[in-house]
Coordinates of C-alpha atoms and ligand atoms in Angstrom, one line a residue:
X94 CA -6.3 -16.6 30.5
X95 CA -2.7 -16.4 29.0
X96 CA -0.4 -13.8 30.9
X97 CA 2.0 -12.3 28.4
X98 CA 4.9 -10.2 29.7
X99 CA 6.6 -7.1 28.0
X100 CA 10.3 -7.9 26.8
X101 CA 11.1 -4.2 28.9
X102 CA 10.0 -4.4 32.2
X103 CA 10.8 -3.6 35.8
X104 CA 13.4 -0.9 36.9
X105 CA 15.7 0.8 33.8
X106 CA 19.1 1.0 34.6
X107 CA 19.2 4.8 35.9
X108 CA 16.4 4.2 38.5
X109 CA 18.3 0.9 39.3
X110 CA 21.3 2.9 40.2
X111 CA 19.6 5.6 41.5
X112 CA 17.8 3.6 43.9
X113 CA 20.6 1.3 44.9
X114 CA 23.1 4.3 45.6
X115 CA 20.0 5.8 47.9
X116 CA 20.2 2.3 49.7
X117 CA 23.7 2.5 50.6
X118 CA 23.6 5.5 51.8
X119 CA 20.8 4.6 53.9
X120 CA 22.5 1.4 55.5
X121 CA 25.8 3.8 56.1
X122 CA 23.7 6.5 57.6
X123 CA 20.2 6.6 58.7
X124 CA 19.7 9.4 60.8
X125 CA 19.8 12.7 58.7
X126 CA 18.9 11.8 55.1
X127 CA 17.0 14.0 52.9
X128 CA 15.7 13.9 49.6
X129 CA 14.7 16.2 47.7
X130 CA 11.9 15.5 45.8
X131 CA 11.4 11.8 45.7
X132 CA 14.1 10.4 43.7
X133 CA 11.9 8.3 41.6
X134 CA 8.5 8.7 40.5
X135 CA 6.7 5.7 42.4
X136 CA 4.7 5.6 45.3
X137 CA 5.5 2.5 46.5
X138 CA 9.2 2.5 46.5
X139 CA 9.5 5.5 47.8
X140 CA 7.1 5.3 51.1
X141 CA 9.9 2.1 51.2
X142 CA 12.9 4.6 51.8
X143 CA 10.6 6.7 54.5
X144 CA 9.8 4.0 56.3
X145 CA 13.8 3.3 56.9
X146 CA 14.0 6.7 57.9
X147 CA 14.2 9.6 54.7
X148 CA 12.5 13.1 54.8
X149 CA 11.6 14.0 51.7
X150 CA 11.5 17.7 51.3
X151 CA 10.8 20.1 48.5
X152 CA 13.1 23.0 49.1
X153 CA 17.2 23.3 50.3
X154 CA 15.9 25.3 52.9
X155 CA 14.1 22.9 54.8
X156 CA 17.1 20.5 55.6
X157 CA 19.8 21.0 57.8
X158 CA 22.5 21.9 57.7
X159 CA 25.7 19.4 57.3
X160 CA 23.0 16.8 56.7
X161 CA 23.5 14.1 53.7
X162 CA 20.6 14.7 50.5
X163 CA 20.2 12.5 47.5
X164 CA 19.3 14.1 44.3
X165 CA 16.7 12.7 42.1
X166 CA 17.2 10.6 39.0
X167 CA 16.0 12.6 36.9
X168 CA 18.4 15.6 37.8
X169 CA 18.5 18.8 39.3
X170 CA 19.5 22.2 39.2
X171 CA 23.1 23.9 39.1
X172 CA 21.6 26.1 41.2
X173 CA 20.0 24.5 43.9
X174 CA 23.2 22.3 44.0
X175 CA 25.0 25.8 44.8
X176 CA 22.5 26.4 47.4
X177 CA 23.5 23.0 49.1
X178 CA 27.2 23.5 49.1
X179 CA 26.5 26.7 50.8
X180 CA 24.5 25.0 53.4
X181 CA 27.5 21.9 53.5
X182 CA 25.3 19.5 52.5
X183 CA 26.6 16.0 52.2
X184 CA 25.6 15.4 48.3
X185 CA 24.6 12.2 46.6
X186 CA 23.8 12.8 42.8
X187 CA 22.0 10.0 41.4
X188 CA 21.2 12.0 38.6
X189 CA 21.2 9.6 35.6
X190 CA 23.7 9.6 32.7
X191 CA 21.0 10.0 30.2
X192 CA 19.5 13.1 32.2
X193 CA 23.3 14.6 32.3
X194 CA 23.8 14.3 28.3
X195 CA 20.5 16.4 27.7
X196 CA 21.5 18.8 30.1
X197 CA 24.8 19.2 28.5
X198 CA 23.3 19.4 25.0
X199 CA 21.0 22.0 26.2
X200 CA 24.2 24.0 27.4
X201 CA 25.6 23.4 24.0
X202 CA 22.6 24.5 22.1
X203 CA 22.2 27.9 24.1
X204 CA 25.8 28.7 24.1
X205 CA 25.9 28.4 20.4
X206 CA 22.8 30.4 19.9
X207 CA 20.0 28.4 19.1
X208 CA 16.5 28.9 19.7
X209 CA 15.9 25.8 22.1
X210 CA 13.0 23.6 21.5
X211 CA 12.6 21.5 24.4
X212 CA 10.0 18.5 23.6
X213 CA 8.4 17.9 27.3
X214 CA 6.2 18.2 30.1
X215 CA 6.2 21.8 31.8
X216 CA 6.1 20.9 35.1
X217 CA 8.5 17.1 35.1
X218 CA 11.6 17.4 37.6
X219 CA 13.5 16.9 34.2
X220 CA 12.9 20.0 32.3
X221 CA 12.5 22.4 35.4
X222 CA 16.2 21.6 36.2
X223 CA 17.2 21.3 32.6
X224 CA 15.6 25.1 32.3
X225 CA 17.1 26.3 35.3
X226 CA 20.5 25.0 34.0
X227 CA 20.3 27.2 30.7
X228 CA 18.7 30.5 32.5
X229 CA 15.3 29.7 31.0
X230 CA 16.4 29.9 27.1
X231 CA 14.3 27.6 25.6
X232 CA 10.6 27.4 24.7
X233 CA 9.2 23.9 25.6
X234 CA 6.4 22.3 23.5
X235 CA 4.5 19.3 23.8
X236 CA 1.8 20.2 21.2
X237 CA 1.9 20.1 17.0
X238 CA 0.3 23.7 17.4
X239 CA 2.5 25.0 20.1
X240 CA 5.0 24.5 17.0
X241 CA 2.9 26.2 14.9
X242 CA 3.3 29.0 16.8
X243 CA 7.3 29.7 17.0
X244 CA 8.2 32.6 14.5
X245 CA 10.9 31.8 12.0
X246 CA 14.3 31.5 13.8
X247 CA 17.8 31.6 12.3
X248 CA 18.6 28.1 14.0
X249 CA 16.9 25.9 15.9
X250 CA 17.9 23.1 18.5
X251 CA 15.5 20.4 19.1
X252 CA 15.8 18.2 22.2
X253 CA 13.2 16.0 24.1
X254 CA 12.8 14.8 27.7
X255 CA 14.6 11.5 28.4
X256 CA 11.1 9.8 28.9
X257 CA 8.7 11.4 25.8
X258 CA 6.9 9.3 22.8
X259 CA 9.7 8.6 20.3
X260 CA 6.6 8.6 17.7
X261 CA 5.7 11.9 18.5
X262 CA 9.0 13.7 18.8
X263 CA 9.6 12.1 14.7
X264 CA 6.1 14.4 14.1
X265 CA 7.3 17.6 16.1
X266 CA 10.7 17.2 14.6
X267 CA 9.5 17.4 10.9
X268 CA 7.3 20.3 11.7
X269 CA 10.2 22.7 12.7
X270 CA 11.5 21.9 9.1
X271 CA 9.8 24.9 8.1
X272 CA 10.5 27.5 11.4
X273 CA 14.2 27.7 10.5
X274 CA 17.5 27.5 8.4
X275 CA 19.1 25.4 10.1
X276 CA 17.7 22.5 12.5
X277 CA 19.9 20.3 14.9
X278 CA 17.7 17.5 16.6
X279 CA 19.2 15.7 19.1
X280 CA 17.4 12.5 20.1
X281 CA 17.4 12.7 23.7
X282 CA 15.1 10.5 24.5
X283 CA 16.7 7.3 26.5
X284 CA 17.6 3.9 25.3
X285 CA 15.3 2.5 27.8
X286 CA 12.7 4.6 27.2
X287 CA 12.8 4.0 23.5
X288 CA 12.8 -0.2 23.5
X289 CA 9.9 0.1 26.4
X290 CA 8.1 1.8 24.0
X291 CA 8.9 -0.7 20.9
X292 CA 8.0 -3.8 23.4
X293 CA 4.6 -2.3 24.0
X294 CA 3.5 -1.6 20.7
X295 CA 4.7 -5.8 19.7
X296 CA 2.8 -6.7 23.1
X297 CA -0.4 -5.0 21.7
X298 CA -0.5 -7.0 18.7
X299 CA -0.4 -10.3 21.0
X300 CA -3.1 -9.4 23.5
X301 CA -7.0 -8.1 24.3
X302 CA -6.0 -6.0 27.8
X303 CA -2.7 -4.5 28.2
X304 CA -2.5 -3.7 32.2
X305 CA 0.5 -0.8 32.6
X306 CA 2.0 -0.8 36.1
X307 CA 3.5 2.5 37.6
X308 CA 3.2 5.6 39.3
X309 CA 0.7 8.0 38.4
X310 CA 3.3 11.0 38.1
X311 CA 5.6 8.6 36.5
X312 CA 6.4 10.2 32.6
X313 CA 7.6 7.3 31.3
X314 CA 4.4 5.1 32.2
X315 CA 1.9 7.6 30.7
X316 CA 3.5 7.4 27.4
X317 CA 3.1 3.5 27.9
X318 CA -0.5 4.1 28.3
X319 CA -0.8 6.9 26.0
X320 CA 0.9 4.4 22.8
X321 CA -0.9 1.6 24.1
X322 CA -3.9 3.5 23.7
X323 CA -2.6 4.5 19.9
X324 CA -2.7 1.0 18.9
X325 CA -6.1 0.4 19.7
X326 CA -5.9 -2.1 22.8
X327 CA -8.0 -1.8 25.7
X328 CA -5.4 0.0 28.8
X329 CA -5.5 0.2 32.3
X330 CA -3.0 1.9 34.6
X331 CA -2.3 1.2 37.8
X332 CA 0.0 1.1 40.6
X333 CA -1.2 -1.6 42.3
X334 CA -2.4 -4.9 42.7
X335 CA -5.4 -3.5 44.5
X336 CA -6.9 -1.2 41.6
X337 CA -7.4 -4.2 39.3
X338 CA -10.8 -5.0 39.1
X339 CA -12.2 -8.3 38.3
X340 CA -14.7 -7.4 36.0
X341 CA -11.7 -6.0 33.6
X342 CA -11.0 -9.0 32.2
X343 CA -12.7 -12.6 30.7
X344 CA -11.3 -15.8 31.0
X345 CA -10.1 -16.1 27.2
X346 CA -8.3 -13.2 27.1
X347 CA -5.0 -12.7 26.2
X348 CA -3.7 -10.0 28.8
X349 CA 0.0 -8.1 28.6
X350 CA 1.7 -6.7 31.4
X351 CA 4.3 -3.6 31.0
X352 CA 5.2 -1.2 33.6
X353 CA 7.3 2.1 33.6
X354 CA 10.8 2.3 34.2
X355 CA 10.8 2.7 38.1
X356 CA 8.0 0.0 39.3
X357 CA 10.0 -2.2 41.4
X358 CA 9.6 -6.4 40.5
X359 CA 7.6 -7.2 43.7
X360 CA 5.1 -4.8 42.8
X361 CA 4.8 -6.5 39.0
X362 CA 4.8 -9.7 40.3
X363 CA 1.9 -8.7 43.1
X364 CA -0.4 -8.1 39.6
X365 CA 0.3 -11.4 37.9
X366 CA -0.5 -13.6 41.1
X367 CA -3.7 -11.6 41.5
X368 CA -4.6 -12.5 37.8
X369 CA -3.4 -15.9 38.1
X370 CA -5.6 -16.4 41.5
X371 CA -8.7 -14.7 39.8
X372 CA -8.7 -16.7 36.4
X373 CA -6.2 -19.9 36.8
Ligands
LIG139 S1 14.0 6.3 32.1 FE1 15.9 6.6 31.0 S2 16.6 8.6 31.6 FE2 15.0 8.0 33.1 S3 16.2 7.0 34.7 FE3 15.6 5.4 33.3 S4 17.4 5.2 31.9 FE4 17.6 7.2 32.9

């Protein structure tokens, strides 16, 4: 079997920093850390930072007060920020830069009057708090037909989630041609994002079984699977090493590894000494 590796793999840089500012905060203070939401979307990492003490929480309410809470990387709210300095929270915004820039081109957008598209997922972290931020002007789409559907607007702004199919915002963006006078698309999606997604689709040509590692709520890794799916190879996701299965795979094969942009090495490298011990 011949173990071929994406070119883009492991942590991205905002879940690097994110995670390595959470970690210094932990060493410097371990007794009243919150999070809210986990900061990342993977399991693994994340039951990491409870076991050296976090409490992940859902709500501002549910921490106390003049304790220290670490925002997620993929942003949050202007208002529930409000709601923490009100409570004298201790904030840590890991929020990363790429997150900030949509957020601040959504401001942009509304405050110039534009009817904002918003290419996403409903319910990601992202787009709540990127809604929230602009008072809930924006319609958000994920569909070809949900597109179909907008009446014809004087000016449209187009922006995607950080972590959406680069393919598939090029298709939404050239249906809007004809819902408007004037169209601004911004491509919002991230630098990482975008060569993880080129690096799959060359790794597909190359192997039989692509094997995509990463969290099941994790955006970024089902748009792995989903274009690794598009180009006709055979895809498994998982998070771990322990929901491979054996009878996946054939000696001969060529199999590629990718993962999304916040599953830790350890947990890549778990998955390609499994393989290695089952078929080398
Ligand atoms: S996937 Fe992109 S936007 Fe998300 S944390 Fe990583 S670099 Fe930032």
């Amino acid at each position: 079997m011949k173990i071929i590796l994406s070119k883009e793999i492991g942590f991205c840089f905002g879940v690097k920093n994110s995670v390595s500012i959470a970690t210094k905060v932990l060493k410097e203070n371990k007794k009243s850390v919150y999070m809210l939401g986990p900061i990342i979307h993977n399991p693994q990492v994340m039951e990491n930072f409870k076991k050296e003490g976090v409490r992940i929480v859902d709500r501002v309410e549910e921490i106390p007060e003049k304790s220290t809470v670490i925002t997620r990387a993929h942003g949050v709210s202007y208002s529930i920020l409000h709601q923490a300095l009100e409570k004298n929270l201790s904030i840590v915004d890991t929020t990363c830069p790429y997150v900030k820039k949509v957020q601040k081109i959504a401001e942009y957008l509304n405050k110039n009057n534009y009817f904002v598209v918003i290419f996403g997922d409903k319910m990601h972290p992202e787009i709540v708090s990127l809604l929230d931020i602009i008072n809930n002007n924006a319609l958000v789409v994920d569909k070809v037909t949900e597109i179909k559907k907008i009446k014809y607007q004087k000016k449209i702004g187009f922006i995607s989630q950080t972590t959406k199919n680069i393919y598939n915002f090029e298709k939404l963006s050239s249906k809007l041609l004809d819902k408007t006078e004037e169209l601004r698309i911004f491509n919002t999606i991230c630098k990482a994002t975008v060569e993880r997604q080129k690096s799959v689709i060359k790794l597909a040509r190359q192997v039989d079984i692509i094997v995509v590692i990463g969290g099941r709520k994790s955006a970024n890794t089902s748009r792995l699977v989903e274009i690794c799916r598009q180009q006709g190879v055979k895809t498994y996701h998982i998070e771990t090493k322990d929901q491979m299965k054996y009878k996946w795979f054939h000696p001969e094969d060529n199999v590629g590894i990718t993962s999304g942009a916040s599953t830790p090495d350890w947990v890549i490298n778990e998955v390609i000494n499994k393989l290695k011990e089952w078929y080398n």
